[in-house]
PDB file of C-alpha atoms in Angstrom:
ATOM      1  CA  UNK J   1      -0.006  -0.003   0.006  1.00  0.00           C
ATOM      2  CA  UNK J   2       1.671   3.098  -1.168  1.00  0.00           C
ATOM      3  CA  UNK J   3      -1.199   5.520  -1.088  1.00  0.00           C
ATOM      4  CA  UNK J   4      -2.958   6.956   1.944  1.00  0.00           C
ATOM      5  CA  UNK J   5      -6.145   6.702  -0.119  1.00  0.00           C
ATOM      6  CA  UNK J   6      -5.616   2.956  -0.490  1.00  0.00           C
ATOM      7  CA  UNK J   7      -5.414   2.548   3.286  1.00  0.00           C
ATOM      8  CA  UNK J   8      -8.615   4.560   3.691  1.00  0.00           C
ATOM      9  CA  UNK J   9     -10.420   2.520   1.018  1.00  0.00           C
ATOM     10  CA  UNK J  10      -9.258  -0.709   2.626  1.00  0.00           C
ATOM     11  CA  UNK J  11     -10.546   0.447   6.010  1.00  0.00           C
ATOM     12  CA  UNK J  12     -13.880   1.564   4.470  1.00  0.00           C
ATOM     13  CA  UNK J  13     -14.223  -1.803   2.713  1.00  0.00           C
ATOM     14  CA  UNK J  14     -13.554  -3.724   5.941  1.00  0.00           C
ATOM     15  CA  UNK J  15     -16.052  -1.591   7.867  1.00  0.00           C
ATOM     16  CA  UNK J  16     -18.750  -1.974   5.242  1.00  0.00           C
ATOM     17  CA  UNK J  17     -18.125  -5.753   5.066  1.00  0.00           C
ATOM     18  CA  UNK J  18     -18.443  -5.934   8.876  1.00  0.00           C
ATOM     19  CA  UNK J  19     -21.841  -4.294   8.512  1.00  0.00           C
ATOM     20  CA  UNK J  20     -22.898  -6.654   5.729  1.00  0.00           C
ATOM     21  CA  UNK J  21     -21.639  -9.679   7.715  1.00  0.00           C
ATOM     22  CA  UNK J  22     -23.596  -8.812  10.864  1.00  0.00           C
ATOM     23  CA  UNK J  23     -26.787 -10.632  11.747  1.00  0.00           C
ATOM     24  CA  UNK J  24     -29.952  -8.944  10.528  1.00  0.00           C
ATOM     25  CA  UNK J  25     -30.917  -7.829  14.047  1.00  0.00           C
ATOM     26  CA  UNK J  26     -27.510  -6.223  14.513  1.00  0.00           C
ATOM     27  CA  UNK J  27     -27.853  -4.454  11.190  1.00  0.00           C
ATOM     28  CA  UNK J  28     -31.309  -3.162  12.098  1.00  0.00           C
ATOM     29  CA  UNK J  29     -30.071  -2.005  15.506  1.00  0.00           C
ATOM     30  CA  UNK J  30     -27.158  -0.214  13.784  1.00  0.00           C
ATOM     31  CA  UNK J  31     -29.593   1.499  11.448  1.00  0.00           C
ATOM     32  CA  UNK J  32     -31.765   2.628  14.359  1.00  0.00           C
ATOM     33  CA  UNK J  33     -33.877   5.547  13.210  1.00  0.00           C
ATOM     34  CA  UNK J  34     -31.713   6.236  10.149  1.00  0.00           C
ATOM     35  CA  UNK J  35     -33.461   6.085   6.843  1.00  0.00           C
ATOM     36  CA  UNK J  36     -30.720   4.638   4.668  1.00  0.00           C
ATOM     37  CA  UNK J  37     -31.822   3.959   1.111  1.00  0.00           C
ATOM     38  CA  UNK J  38     -31.120   0.480  -0.238  1.00  0.00           C
ATOM     39  CA  UNK J  39     -29.908   1.961  -3.518  1.00  0.00           C
ATOM     40  CA  UNK J  40     -27.220   3.923  -1.607  1.00  0.00           C
ATOM     41  CA  UNK J  41     -25.972   0.783   0.120  1.00  0.00           C
ATOM     42  CA  UNK J  42     -25.898  -1.169  -3.130  1.00  0.00           C
ATOM     43  CA  UNK J  43     -24.036   1.596  -4.977  1.00  0.00           C
ATOM     44  CA  UNK J  44     -21.442   1.989  -2.206  1.00  0.00           C
ATOM     45  CA  UNK J  45     -20.714  -1.737  -1.951  1.00  0.00           C
ATOM     46  CA  UNK J  46     -20.668  -2.167  -5.725  1.00  0.00           C
ATOM     47  CA  UNK J  47     -18.051   0.620  -5.927  1.00  0.00           C
ATOM     48  CA  UNK J  48     -15.936  -1.015  -3.221  1.00  0.00           C
ATOM     49  CA  UNK J  49     -16.162  -4.372  -5.018  1.00  0.00           C
ATOM     50  CA  UNK J  50     -15.184  -2.787  -8.359  1.00  0.00           C
ATOM     51  CA  UNK J  51     -12.095  -1.061  -7.009  1.00  0.00           C
ATOM     52  CA  UNK J  52     -10.942  -4.075  -4.980  1.00  0.00           C
ATOM     53  CA  UNK J  53      -8.968  -5.546  -7.854  1.00  0.00           C
ATOM     54  CA  UNK J  54      -6.916  -2.384  -8.240  1.00  0.00           C
ATOM     55  CA  UNK J  55      -6.439  -2.235  -4.467  1.00  0.00           C
ATOM     56  CA  UNK J  56      -5.132  -5.817  -4.508  1.00  0.00           C
ATOM     57  CA  UNK J  57      -2.708  -4.940  -7.299  1.00  0.00           C
ATOM     58  CA  UNK J  58      -1.328  -2.172  -5.057  1.00  0.00           C
ATOM     59  CA  UNK J  59      -1.132  -4.426  -1.987  1.00  0.00           C
ATOM     60  CA  UNK J  60      -4.135  -3.258   0.007  1.00  0.00           C
ATOM     61  CA  UNK J  61      -5.711  -6.731  -0.225  1.00  0.00           C
ATOM     62  CA  UNK J  62      -4.404 -10.159  -1.100  1.00  0.00           C
ATOM     63  CA  UNK J  63      -5.584 -11.528  -4.445  1.00  0.00           C
ATOM     64  CA  UNK J  64      -7.297 -14.368  -2.559  1.00  0.00           C
ATOM     65  CA  UNK J  65      -9.626 -11.790  -0.948  1.00  0.00           C
ATOM     66  CA  UNK J  66     -11.030 -10.744  -4.324  1.00  0.00           C
ATOM     67  CA  UNK J  67     -13.084 -13.891  -4.880  1.00  0.00           C
ATOM     68  CA  UNK J  68     -15.515 -13.033  -2.055  1.00  0.00           C
ATOM     69  CA  UNK J  69     -15.737  -9.382  -2.978  1.00  0.00           C
ATOM     70  CA  UNK J  70     -16.408 -10.247  -6.611  1.00  0.00           C
ATOM     71  CA  UNK J  71     -19.152 -12.681  -5.519  1.00  0.00           C
ATOM     72  CA  UNK J  72     -20.726  -9.931  -3.407  1.00  0.00           C
ATOM     73  CA  UNK J  73     -20.564  -7.579  -6.389  1.00  0.00           C
ATOM     74  CA  UNK J  74     -22.301 -10.195  -8.598  1.00  0.00           C
ATOM     75  CA  UNK J  75     -25.077 -10.713  -6.059  1.00  0.00           C
ATOM     76  CA  UNK J  76     -25.627  -6.973  -5.743  1.00  0.00           C
ATOM     77  CA  UNK J  77     -25.758  -6.667  -9.519  1.00  0.00           C
ATOM     78  CA  UNK J  78     -28.602  -9.219  -9.538  1.00  0.00           C
ATOM     79  CA  UNK J  79     -30.790  -7.143  -7.213  1.00  0.00           C
ATOM     80  CA  UNK J  80     -33.432  -5.646  -9.477  1.00  0.00           C
ATOM     81  CA  UNK J  81     -34.491  -2.011  -9.425  1.00  0.00           C
ATOM     82  CA  UNK J  82     -37.707  -2.729  -7.530  1.00  0.00           C
ATOM     83  CA  UNK J  83     -35.736  -4.309  -4.662  1.00  0.00           C
ATOM     84  CA  UNK J  84     -33.258  -1.412  -4.629  1.00  0.00           C
ATOM     85  CA  UNK J  85     -36.040   1.097  -4.000  1.00  0.00           C
ATOM     86  CA  UNK J  86     -36.920   2.032  -0.443  1.00  0.00           C
ATOM     87  CA  UNK J  87     -35.224   1.768   2.884  1.00  0.00           C
ATOM     88  CA  UNK J  88     -32.469  -0.733   3.542  1.00  0.00           C
ATOM     89  CA  UNK J  89     -34.123  -1.764   6.827  1.00  0.00           C
ATOM     90  CA  UNK J  90     -37.121  -2.994   4.833  1.00  0.00           C
ATOM     91  CA  UNK J  91     -34.935  -4.753   2.261  1.00  0.00           C
ATOM     92  CA  UNK J  92     -33.008  -6.569   5.008  1.00  0.00           C
ATOM     93  CA  UNK J  93     -36.288  -8.020   6.264  1.00  0.00           C
ATOM     94  CA  UNK J  94     -37.777  -8.943   2.899  1.00  0.00           C
ATOM     95  CA  UNK J  95     -35.100  -9.444   0.211  1.00  0.00           C
ATOM     96  CA  UNK J  96     -33.292 -12.833   0.419  1.00  0.00           C
ATOM     97  CA  UNK J  97     -30.330 -11.363  -1.506  1.00  0.00           C
ATOM     98  CA  UNK J  98     -29.044  -9.872   1.768  1.00  0.00           C
ATOM     99  CA  UNK J  99     -29.115 -13.332   3.369  1.00  0.00           C
ATOM    100  CA  UNK J 100     -26.941 -14.556   0.472  1.00  0.00           C
ATOM    101  CA  UNK J 101     -24.533 -11.636   0.773  1.00  0.00           C
ATOM    102  CA  UNK J 102     -24.069 -12.037   4.549  1.00  0.00           C
ATOM    103  CA  UNK J 103     -22.027 -15.311   4.404  1.00  0.00           C
ATOM    104  CA  UNK J 104     -19.899 -13.920   1.561  1.00  0.00           C
ATOM    105  CA  UNK J 105     -19.042 -10.851   3.630  1.00  0.00           C
ATOM    106  CA  UNK J 106     -18.254 -13.144   6.580  1.00  0.00           C
ATOM    107  CA  UNK J 107     -15.972 -15.273   4.410  1.00  0.00           C
ATOM    108  CA  UNK J 108     -14.208 -12.158   3.112  1.00  0.00           C
ATOM    109  CA  UNK J 109     -13.548 -10.972   6.651  1.00  0.00           C
ATOM    110  CA  UNK J 110     -12.472 -14.434   7.747  1.00  0.00           C
ATOM    111  CA  UNK J 111     -10.025 -14.698   4.851  1.00  0.00           C
ATOM    112  CA  UNK J 112      -8.771 -11.144   5.249  1.00  0.00           C
ATOM    113  CA  UNK J 113      -8.631 -10.732   9.026  1.00  0.00           C
ATOM    114  CA  UNK J 114      -8.894 -14.262  10.412  1.00  0.00           C
ATOM    115  CA  UNK J 115     -12.216 -13.619  12.190  1.00  0.00           C
ATOM    116  CA  UNK J 116     -15.460 -12.407  10.666  1.00  0.00           C
ATOM    117  CA  UNK J 117     -17.013 -10.782  13.739  1.00  0.00           C
ATOM    118  CA  UNK J 118     -15.761  -7.213  13.663  1.00  0.00           C
ATOM    119  CA  UNK J 119     -17.017  -4.072  15.381  1.00  0.00           C
ATOM    120  CA  UNK J 120     -19.650  -2.312  13.326  1.00  0.00           C
ATOM    121  CA  UNK J 121     -18.691   1.054  11.966  1.00  0.00           C
ATOM    122  CA  UNK J 122     -19.728   4.078  13.936  1.00  0.00           C
ATOM    123  CA  UNK J 123     -22.924   5.359  12.379  1.00  0.00           C
ATOM    124  CA  UNK J 124     -22.711   8.688  10.680  1.00  0.00           C
ATOM    125  CA  UNK J 125     -25.035  11.239  12.187  1.00  0.00           C
ATOM    126  CA  UNK J 126     -27.527  12.587   9.690  1.00  0.00           C
ATOM    127  CA  UNK J 127     -26.805  16.119   8.515  1.00  0.00           C
ATOM    128  CA  UNK J 128     -29.386  18.487   9.938  1.00  0.00           C
ATOM    129  CA  UNK J 129     -28.192  21.731   8.344  1.00  0.00           C
ATOM    130  CA  UNK J 130     -28.262  23.474  11.745  1.00  0.00           C
ATOM    131  CA  UNK J 131     -24.733  24.953  11.757  1.00  0.00           C
TER     132      UNK J 131
END
């Protein structure tokens, strides 16, 4: 890893994978009152999966880690537009794609870090515009 940006992208990928790997109840608790759109989650993870190959070429990930990220990217690509609409909390409860992605994220973390259970990222506070 020769770029500070690579280290940040690696950290962001690991944090997002920890969130995807968590049990549904943990994900819902993490979401709390946040109204996170499914489309935003899908786009963010698809982006991380797309750039993972380049990150591996630069040493941020091992090539063996790519298989799980690529599988996650393929599953996300199969989620149709209707299932991408709405809140992620609702999708977690109704769309089986997230149940298929969860073990892939766990395997990625297991391969990358040796243990899939990781602390969930600190939630970002919603912007209120009251500055």
